[in-house]
Tab-separated table of C-alpha atoms in Angstrom:
chain	number	residue	atom	x	y	z
A	1	MET	CA	-61.417	-42.258	125.572
A	2	ARG	CA	-64.471	-40.091	126.217
A	3	ALA	CA	-67.821	-40.747	124.567
A	4	ALA	CA	-71.420	-39.562	124.991
A	5	PHE	CA	-74.118	-42.203	125.375
A	6	TYR	CA	-77.850	-42.008	124.672
A	7	GLN	CA	-79.747	-43.245	127.736
A	8	GLY	CA	-83.321	-42.738	126.574
A	9	SER	CA	-85.610	-39.771	126.018
A	10	ARG	CA	-83.898	-36.458	126.874
A	11	THR	CA	-80.896	-38.080	128.544
A	12	PHE	CA	-77.238	-38.267	127.501
A	13	THR	CA	-74.324	-39.178	129.746
A	14	THR	CA	-70.588	-38.873	129.150
A	15	GLY	CA	-68.173	-41.610	130.140
A	16	GLU	CA	-65.253	-43.776	129.114
A	17	ALA	CA	-65.250	-46.186	126.161
A	18	PRO	CA	-62.563	-48.456	124.704
A	19	LEU	CA	-60.492	-47.124	121.822
A	20	PRO	CA	-61.960	-48.459	118.546
A	21	ALA	CA	-59.901	-50.959	116.594
A	22	PRO	CA	-60.163	-50.081	112.864
A	23	GLY	CA	-60.704	-52.859	110.353
A	24	PRO	CA	-58.532	-53.399	107.255
A	25	ALA	CA	-60.482	-50.875	105.145
A	26	GLU	CA	-61.061	-48.366	107.945
A	27	ALA	CA	-59.308	-45.288	109.272
A	28	LEU	CA	-59.089	-44.336	112.919
A	29	LEU	CA	-60.363	-40.771	113.239
A	30	ARG	CA	-59.666	-38.242	115.967
A	31	VAL	CA	-62.954	-36.321	116.106
A	32	ARG	CA	-62.816	-32.524	116.200
A	33	ARG	CA	-66.392	-31.242	115.724
A	34	VAL	CA	-69.866	-32.796	115.591
A	35	GLY	CA	-72.997	-30.822	114.731
A	36	ILE	CA	-76.381	-31.146	116.409
A	37	CYS	CA	-79.120	-31.324	113.781
A	38	GLY	CA	-82.861	-31.877	113.590
A	39	THR	CA	-82.458	-35.650	113.430
A	40	ASP	CA	-80.430	-35.530	116.649
A	41	LEU	CA	-83.215	-33.556	118.306
A	42	HIS	CA	-85.701	-36.244	117.294
A	43	ILE	CA	-83.336	-38.798	118.865
A	44	PHE	CA	-83.089	-36.656	121.994
A	45	GLN	CA	-86.878	-36.597	122.325
A	46	GLY	CA	-87.121	-40.378	121.985
A	47	HIS	CA	-88.719	-40.331	118.523
A	48	LEU	CA	-86.115	-42.700	117.050
A	49	ASP	CA	-85.841	-45.252	119.838
A	50	HIS	CA	-86.616	-47.941	117.260
A	51	ARG	CA	-83.265	-47.104	115.637
A	52	VAL	CA	-81.009	-45.786	118.410
A	53	PRO	CA	-80.228	-48.276	121.198
A	54	ARG	CA	-79.710	-47.408	124.852
A	55	GLY	CA	-76.042	-46.679	125.279
A	56	GLY	CA	-75.732	-45.735	121.599
A	57	VAL	CA	-73.276	-43.096	120.387
A	58	ILE	CA	-74.905	-40.626	117.990
A	59	GLY	CA	-73.512	-37.873	115.772
A	60	HIS	CA	-73.442	-37.915	111.966
A	61	GLU	CA	-72.287	-34.351	111.139
A	62	THR	CA	-68.633	-35.008	111.818
A	63	LEU	CA	-65.324	-33.293	111.158
A	64	ALA	CA	-62.253	-35.278	112.174
A	65	GLU	CA	-58.577	-35.738	111.462
A	66	ILE	CA	-56.885	-38.956	110.440
A	67	ALA	CA	-55.141	-40.646	113.365
A	68	GLU	CA	-54.155	-43.670	111.278
A	69	ALA	CA	-55.246	-45.119	107.941
A	70	PRO	CA	-54.255	-47.968	105.607
A	71	THR	CA	-51.400	-46.926	103.306
A	72	ALA	CA	-53.368	-47.963	100.222
A	73	SER	CA	-56.230	-45.588	101.138
A	74	GLY	CA	-54.198	-42.513	100.247
A	75	PHE	CA	-55.110	-40.800	103.528
A	76	ARG	CA	-52.344	-39.616	105.839
A	77	ALA	CA	-52.242	-38.866	109.560
A	78	GLY	CA	-53.262	-35.301	110.352
A	79	GLU	CA	-55.469	-34.769	107.285
A	80	ARG	CA	-58.881	-33.312	108.064
A	81	VAL	CA	-61.880	-35.184	106.701
A	82	VAL	CA	-65.654	-35.172	106.848
A	83	VAL	CA	-67.662	-38.380	107.066
A	84	GLU	CA	-70.366	-39.439	104.622
A	85	PRO	CA	-72.211	-41.430	107.314
A	86	LEU	CA	-73.870	-44.138	105.227
A	87	ARG	CA	-73.553	-47.913	105.183
A	88	VAL	CA	-75.242	-49.458	102.130
A	89	CYS	CA	-75.589	-52.952	100.690
A	90	GLY	CA	-74.558	-52.151	97.110
A	91	ALA	CA	-76.950	-54.739	95.673
A	92	CYS	CA	-80.567	-53.632	96.192
A	93	ARG	CA	-82.627	-51.732	93.625
A	94	ALA	CA	-81.781	-48.339	95.152
A	95	CYS	CA	-78.068	-49.081	95.097
A	96	ARG	CA	-78.235	-50.436	91.541
A	97	THR	CA	-80.103	-47.387	90.227
A	98	GLY	CA	-77.812	-44.708	91.647
A	99	ALA	CA	-79.724	-43.949	94.840
A	100	ALA	CA	-77.568	-45.859	97.313
A	101	TYR	CA	-78.366	-43.240	99.979
A	102	LEU	CA	-81.872	-44.763	99.946
A	103	CYS	CA	-80.569	-48.325	100.220
A	104	TYR	CA	-83.232	-50.779	101.349
A	105	SER	CA	-80.795	-51.872	104.087
A	106	LEU	CA	-79.461	-48.384	104.811
A	107	LYS	CA	-77.669	-47.785	108.098
A	108	VAL	CA	-76.792	-44.224	109.082
A	109	LEU	CA	-73.655	-43.888	111.170
A	110	GLY	CA	-74.547	-41.846	114.217
A	111	VAL	CA	-78.147	-43.088	114.191
A	112	ASP	CA	-78.402	-46.816	113.511
A	113	GLU	CA	-74.712	-47.431	114.238
A	114	PRO	CA	-72.140	-45.634	116.421
A	115	GLY	CA	-71.317	-42.093	115.364
A	116	GLY	CA	-69.007	-39.202	116.049
A	117	MET	CA	-69.815	-38.208	119.642
A	118	GLN	CA	-66.615	-39.889	120.804
A	119	GLU	CA	-62.965	-38.892	120.801
A	120	TYR	CA	-61.914	-41.621	118.360
A	121	TRP	CA	-64.013	-43.318	115.691
A	122	ALA	CA	-63.259	-46.089	113.180
A	123	VAL	CA	-64.834	-45.355	109.773
A	124	PRO	CA	-64.490	-46.970	106.309
A	125	THR	CA	-62.056	-44.930	104.220
A	126	ALA	CA	-64.536	-45.075	101.319
A	127	ARG	CA	-66.771	-42.759	103.380
A	128	LEU	CA	-64.185	-40.024	103.961
A	129	LEU	CA	-63.761	-36.772	102.034
A	130	ARG	CA	-60.851	-34.376	102.458
A	131	VAL	CA	-61.515	-30.873	103.761
A	132	PRO	CA	-59.971	-27.893	101.907
A	133	ALA	CA	-57.336	-26.042	103.917
A	134	THR	CA	-59.202	-22.765	103.332
A	135	LEU	CA	-62.009	-23.838	105.691
A	136	GLY	CA	-61.815	-23.486	109.460
A	137	ASP	CA	-63.026	-26.278	111.714
A	138	ASP	CA	-66.421	-24.683	112.370
A	139	GLU	CA	-67.028	-24.144	108.657
A	140	ALA	CA	-65.870	-27.657	107.787
A	141	ALA	CA	-68.269	-29.093	110.375
A	142	MET	CA	-71.095	-27.568	108.314
A	143	ILE	CA	-70.254	-29.489	105.129
A	144	GLU	CA	-72.640	-32.363	105.933
A	145	PRO	CA	-75.720	-30.113	106.294
A	146	LEU	CA	-74.568	-28.207	103.212
A	147	ALA	CA	-74.530	-31.535	101.312
A	148	VAL	CA	-78.131	-32.046	102.475
A	149	ALA	CA	-79.069	-28.612	101.116
A	150	ALA	CA	-77.242	-29.211	97.839
A	151	HIS	CA	-79.183	-32.457	97.402
A	152	ASP	CA	-82.505	-30.795	98.263
A	153	VAL	CA	-81.975	-28.006	95.743
A	154	ARG	CA	-80.760	-30.374	93.014
A	155	ARG	CA	-83.667	-32.746	93.544
A	156	ALA	CA	-86.161	-29.865	93.387
A	157	GLY	CA	-84.660	-28.735	90.078
A	158	VAL	CA	-84.172	-25.113	91.148
A	159	THR	CA	-83.022	-22.995	88.196
A	160	ARG	CA	-82.165	-19.388	87.459
A	161	GLY	CA	-85.136	-17.063	87.826
A	162	ASP	CA	-87.226	-19.426	89.943
A	163	ALA	CA	-89.221	-18.025	92.844
A	164	VAL	CA	-88.336	-20.175	95.855
A	165	VAL	CA	-90.045	-20.159	99.252
A	166	VAL	CA	-88.358	-21.859	102.199
A	167	PHE	CA	-90.405	-22.650	105.301
A	168	GLY	CA	-87.915	-22.459	108.158
A	169	GLY	CA	-84.749	-20.407	108.583
A	170	GLY	CA	-82.737	-22.840	110.680
A	171	PRO	CA	-79.381	-24.178	109.431
A	172	ILE	CA	-80.818	-26.376	106.643
A	173	GLY	CA	-83.346	-23.754	105.548
A	174	ALA	CA	-80.649	-21.071	105.455
A	175	LEU	CA	-78.349	-23.342	103.448
A	176	ILE	CA	-81.130	-24.246	100.991
A	177	ALA	CA	-81.755	-20.521	100.534
A	178	MET	CA	-78.070	-19.812	99.840
A	179	VAL	CA	-77.647	-22.749	97.437
A	180	SER	CA	-80.822	-21.726	95.576
A	181	ARG	CA	-79.611	-18.138	95.415
A	182	HIS	CA	-76.282	-19.336	94.024
A	183	ARG	CA	-78.246	-21.063	91.245
A	184	GLY	CA	-79.813	-17.722	90.347
A	185	ALA	CA	-83.196	-18.158	92.017
A	186	ARG	CA	-85.151	-15.495	93.851
A	187	VAL	CA	-85.522	-16.709	97.431
A	188	VAL	CA	-87.573	-15.820	100.465
A	189	VAL	CA	-87.481	-17.588	103.832
A	190	SER	CA	-90.361	-17.763	106.302
A	191	GLU	CA	-88.983	-17.617	109.855
A	192	ILE	CA	-90.435	-16.413	113.188
A	193	ASN	CA	-87.371	-16.637	115.461
A	194	PRO	CA	-85.971	-13.059	115.761
A	195	PHE	CA	-82.411	-14.318	116.327
A	196	ARG	CA	-82.510	-16.352	113.131
A	197	VAL	CA	-84.248	-13.566	111.222
A	198	GLU	CA	-81.312	-11.287	112.100
A	199	ILE	CA	-78.732	-13.853	110.939
A	200	LEU	CA	-80.584	-14.443	107.672
A	201	ALA	CA	-80.807	-10.707	107.040
A	202	LYS	CA	-77.054	-10.326	107.601
A	203	LEU	CA	-76.517	-13.063	105.025
A	204	GLY	CA	-78.574	-11.034	102.541
A	205	ILE	CA	-81.496	-13.460	102.555
A	206	ASP	CA	-85.003	-11.980	102.248
A	207	VAL	CA	-87.198	-13.006	105.182
A	208	VAL	CA	-90.922	-12.942	105.845
A	209	GLY	CA	-90.938	-12.690	109.619
A	210	PRO	CA	-93.532	-12.694	112.366
A	211	GLY	CA	-96.608	-10.578	111.846
A	212	ARG	CA	-96.487	-10.729	108.030
A	213	ASP	CA	-98.948	-12.631	105.860
A	214	LEU	CA	-96.785	-15.061	103.904
A	215	ALA	CA	-99.495	-15.985	101.393
A	216	ALA	CA	-100.182	-12.336	100.611
A	217	PHE	CA	-96.467	-11.645	100.284
A	218	VAL	CA	-95.899	-14.554	97.867
A	219	ASP	CA	-98.934	-13.563	95.804
A	220	GLU	CA	-97.572	-10.030	95.364
A	221	TRP	CA	-93.937	-11.199	94.985
A	222	THR	CA	-94.829	-13.557	92.132
A	223	GLY	CA	-97.476	-11.390	90.446
A	224	GLY	CA	-100.182	-13.834	91.480
A	225	ASP	CA	-98.478	-16.881	89.932
A	226	GLY	CA	-97.202	-18.583	93.076
A	227	ALA	CA	-93.778	-19.993	93.878
A	228	ASP	CA	-91.960	-22.345	91.527
A	229	VAL	CA	-90.561	-24.364	94.450
A	230	VAL	CA	-91.623	-24.535	98.106
A	231	PHE	CA	-89.332	-26.232	100.646
A	232	GLU	CA	-90.839	-27.448	103.936
A	233	VAL	CA	-87.987	-27.522	106.464
A	234	THR	CA	-89.756	-26.774	109.771
A	235	GLY	CA	-91.460	-30.023	110.719
A	236	ASN	CA	-94.364	-27.827	111.790
A	237	ALA	CA	-98.007	-28.682	111.033
A	238	ALA	CA	-98.821	-25.057	110.169
A	239	ALA	CA	-96.256	-25.106	107.352
A	240	VAL	CA	-97.781	-28.291	105.920
A	241	THR	CA	-101.195	-26.620	105.938
A	242	ALA	CA	-99.860	-23.519	104.194
A	243	MET	CA	-97.411	-24.977	101.670
A	244	THR	CA	-99.918	-26.078	99.030
A	245	GLY	CA	-101.382	-22.586	98.878
A	246	LEU	CA	-98.083	-21.026	97.832
A	247	ALA	CA	-97.051	-23.129	94.826
A	248	ARG	CA	-97.792	-22.090	91.257
A	249	VAL	CA	-99.581	-24.226	88.691
A	250	GLN	CA	-97.423	-27.373	88.198
A	251	GLY	CA	-95.114	-26.157	90.948
A	252	THR	CA	-92.981	-28.291	93.224
A	253	ILE	CA	-93.113	-28.905	96.972
A	254	SER	CA	-90.024	-30.450	98.538
A	255	MET	CA	-90.533	-32.185	101.896
A	256	VAL	CA	-87.224	-31.893	103.745
A	257	ALA	CA	-88.321	-31.905	107.389
A	258	ILE	CA	-88.998	-35.004	109.465
A	259	HIS	CA	-92.625	-35.097	110.618
A	260	ALA	CA	-93.081	-37.449	113.563
A	261	GLU	CA	-96.864	-37.675	113.100
A	262	PRO	CA	-99.177	-37.938	110.034
A	263	LEU	CA	-100.613	-34.575	109.006
A	264	PRO	CA	-103.500	-33.472	106.748
A	265	VAL	CA	-102.495	-32.096	103.350
A	266	ASP	CA	-104.722	-30.129	100.956
A	267	LEU	CA	-104.992	-32.754	98.222
A	268	TYR	CA	-107.557	-30.744	96.292
A	269	ARG	CA	-104.881	-28.120	95.710
A	270	PHE	CA	-102.579	-30.841	94.392
A	271	PHE	CA	-105.268	-31.942	91.966
A	272	ALA	CA	-106.373	-28.470	90.920
A	273	ARG	CA	-102.875	-27.120	90.250
A	274	GLU	CA	-101.195	-30.387	89.230
A	275	LEU	CA	-98.571	-29.941	91.923
A	276	THR	CA	-95.646	-32.254	92.492
A	277	MET	CA	-94.486	-33.156	95.986
A	278	HIS	CA	-91.422	-35.241	96.758
A	279	GLY	CA	-89.396	-36.216	99.773
A	280	SER	CA	-85.741	-35.249	99.935
A	281	ARG	CA	-83.464	-37.276	102.204
A	282	LEU	CA	-79.701	-37.376	102.758
A	283	TYR	CA	-77.361	-37.025	99.746
A	284	ALA	CA	-75.422	-38.645	96.934
A	285	ARG	CA	-71.632	-38.314	96.614
A	286	GLU	CA	-72.096	-35.612	93.984
A	287	ASP	CA	-73.913	-33.513	96.589
A	288	TRP	CA	-70.907	-33.775	98.923
A	289	ASP	CA	-68.595	-32.733	96.103
A	290	GLU	CA	-70.855	-29.769	95.367
A	291	ALA	CA	-71.005	-28.819	99.062
A	292	ILE	CA	-67.222	-28.828	99.380
A	293	ARG	CA	-66.900	-26.708	96.240
A	294	LEU	CA	-69.512	-24.190	97.415
A	295	ALA	CA	-67.866	-23.912	100.834
A	296	ALA	CA	-64.298	-23.691	99.523
A	297	THR	CA	-65.125	-20.972	96.982
A	298	GLY	CA	-67.169	-18.916	99.434
A	299	ALA	CA	-70.292	-19.261	97.307
A	300	VAL	CA	-72.110	-20.222	100.515
A	301	THR	CA	-71.281	-18.585	103.844
A	302	LEU	CA	-71.086	-21.064	106.717
A	303	GLY	CA	-69.384	-19.393	109.681
A	304	PRO	CA	-72.249	-17.106	110.791
A	305	LEU	CA	-74.573	-20.116	111.124
A	306	VAL	CA	-72.541	-21.482	114.052
A	307	SER	CA	-74.007	-19.839	117.137
A	308	ARG	CA	-72.589	-22.016	119.927
A	309	ARG	CA	-69.745	-24.426	120.530
A	310	VAL	CA	-69.818	-26.654	123.634
A	311	PRO	CA	-67.654	-29.535	124.920
A	312	LEU	CA	-68.706	-33.174	124.726
A	313	GLU	CA	-69.573	-33.199	128.427
A	314	SER	CA	-72.211	-30.525	127.675
A	315	LEU	CA	-74.011	-32.502	124.954
A	316	GLN	CA	-77.127	-32.726	127.125
A	317	ASP	CA	-77.167	-28.949	127.559
A	318	GLY	CA	-76.434	-28.409	123.866
A	319	MET	CA	-79.436	-30.547	122.937
A	320	GLU	CA	-81.679	-28.627	125.315
A	321	GLN	CA	-80.431	-25.292	123.948
A	322	ALA	CA	-81.115	-26.342	120.363
A	323	LEU	CA	-84.545	-27.741	121.226
A	324	ARG	CA	-85.635	-24.604	123.108
A	325	GLY	CA	-84.902	-22.361	120.162
A	326	GLY	CA	-84.406	-18.738	121.106
A	327	PRO	CA	-80.973	-17.252	120.347
A	328	VAL	CA	-79.527	-20.342	118.700
A	329	MET	CA	-78.815	-21.417	115.137
A	330	LYS	CA	-76.219	-24.194	114.923
A	331	VAL	CA	-74.714	-25.888	117.987
A	332	LEU	CA	-71.411	-27.711	117.524
A	333	ILE	CA	-69.858	-30.177	119.938
A	334	ASP	CA	-66.130	-29.438	120.219
A	335	LEU	CA	-64.315	-32.648	121.124
A	336	ARG	CA	-61.006	-30.827	121.423
A	337	ALA	CA	-62.315	-28.632	124.238
């Protein structure tokens, strides 16, 4: 079978690999789509070499169909599924307190262990969720990032009437905006990429684009109070500098992006306004359930976020396209191409 292999900073190759042999509690999946996300771009740039080995197979945003599964699992050949790509110990404090996705021994499939950038993949059946028939393959491949957004919004406690500012209008930022809007919040996204600004506008999301003063906008938009919740989704130092100036008294800042280097934060603002900042990583099973419900009911629109679909052999090019920015939102690897 075909698979894509990480060979070090900015290098992927495609070649042959043996067909996986599923264990007694695993299903053999035939992979259909895998998304490229911000974590994958960090891998591509060599930022996660301490976790991804040379020759590793990445890919954690995966849509697949069941090739074979244990009878007792309830899954049948041909069913489409998405993969919750977590391996946890079940015994540590995080696992015992309901935060298994933060397991002290956490392994992420597609990062720390082999992932979906291969034609066939053996995955524990406990980590599979069925995909509603109403969703096309491209939409279904967006369920994992939608689960991330659902978790981010839930953790931030977004409620009806809140003023929400999202730094970054990429796939996760757009999804956070739509989930927040579904909860009844007022939402604005800060984004400078004209291609993404156009997509966000077509989705009915208010955008503060290039050439506009975001701080002045938020001050007027909130009557001088500041935003209830600010999401940092860019990974950009300028957003970290600006975020504390936008939150209201006792407001919340949610750190969603991965920042590869330490950055200065205005701690006086935290003190003076009694702000709360938290990290938001991955998802619980309830976030997956919520993501599937939002997608299946059309409460969140997924299709327009997919800007390109490329074959597995073009993973290298897909990574470079996503990293360059420009006219790109979400790149999917199509393993059926």
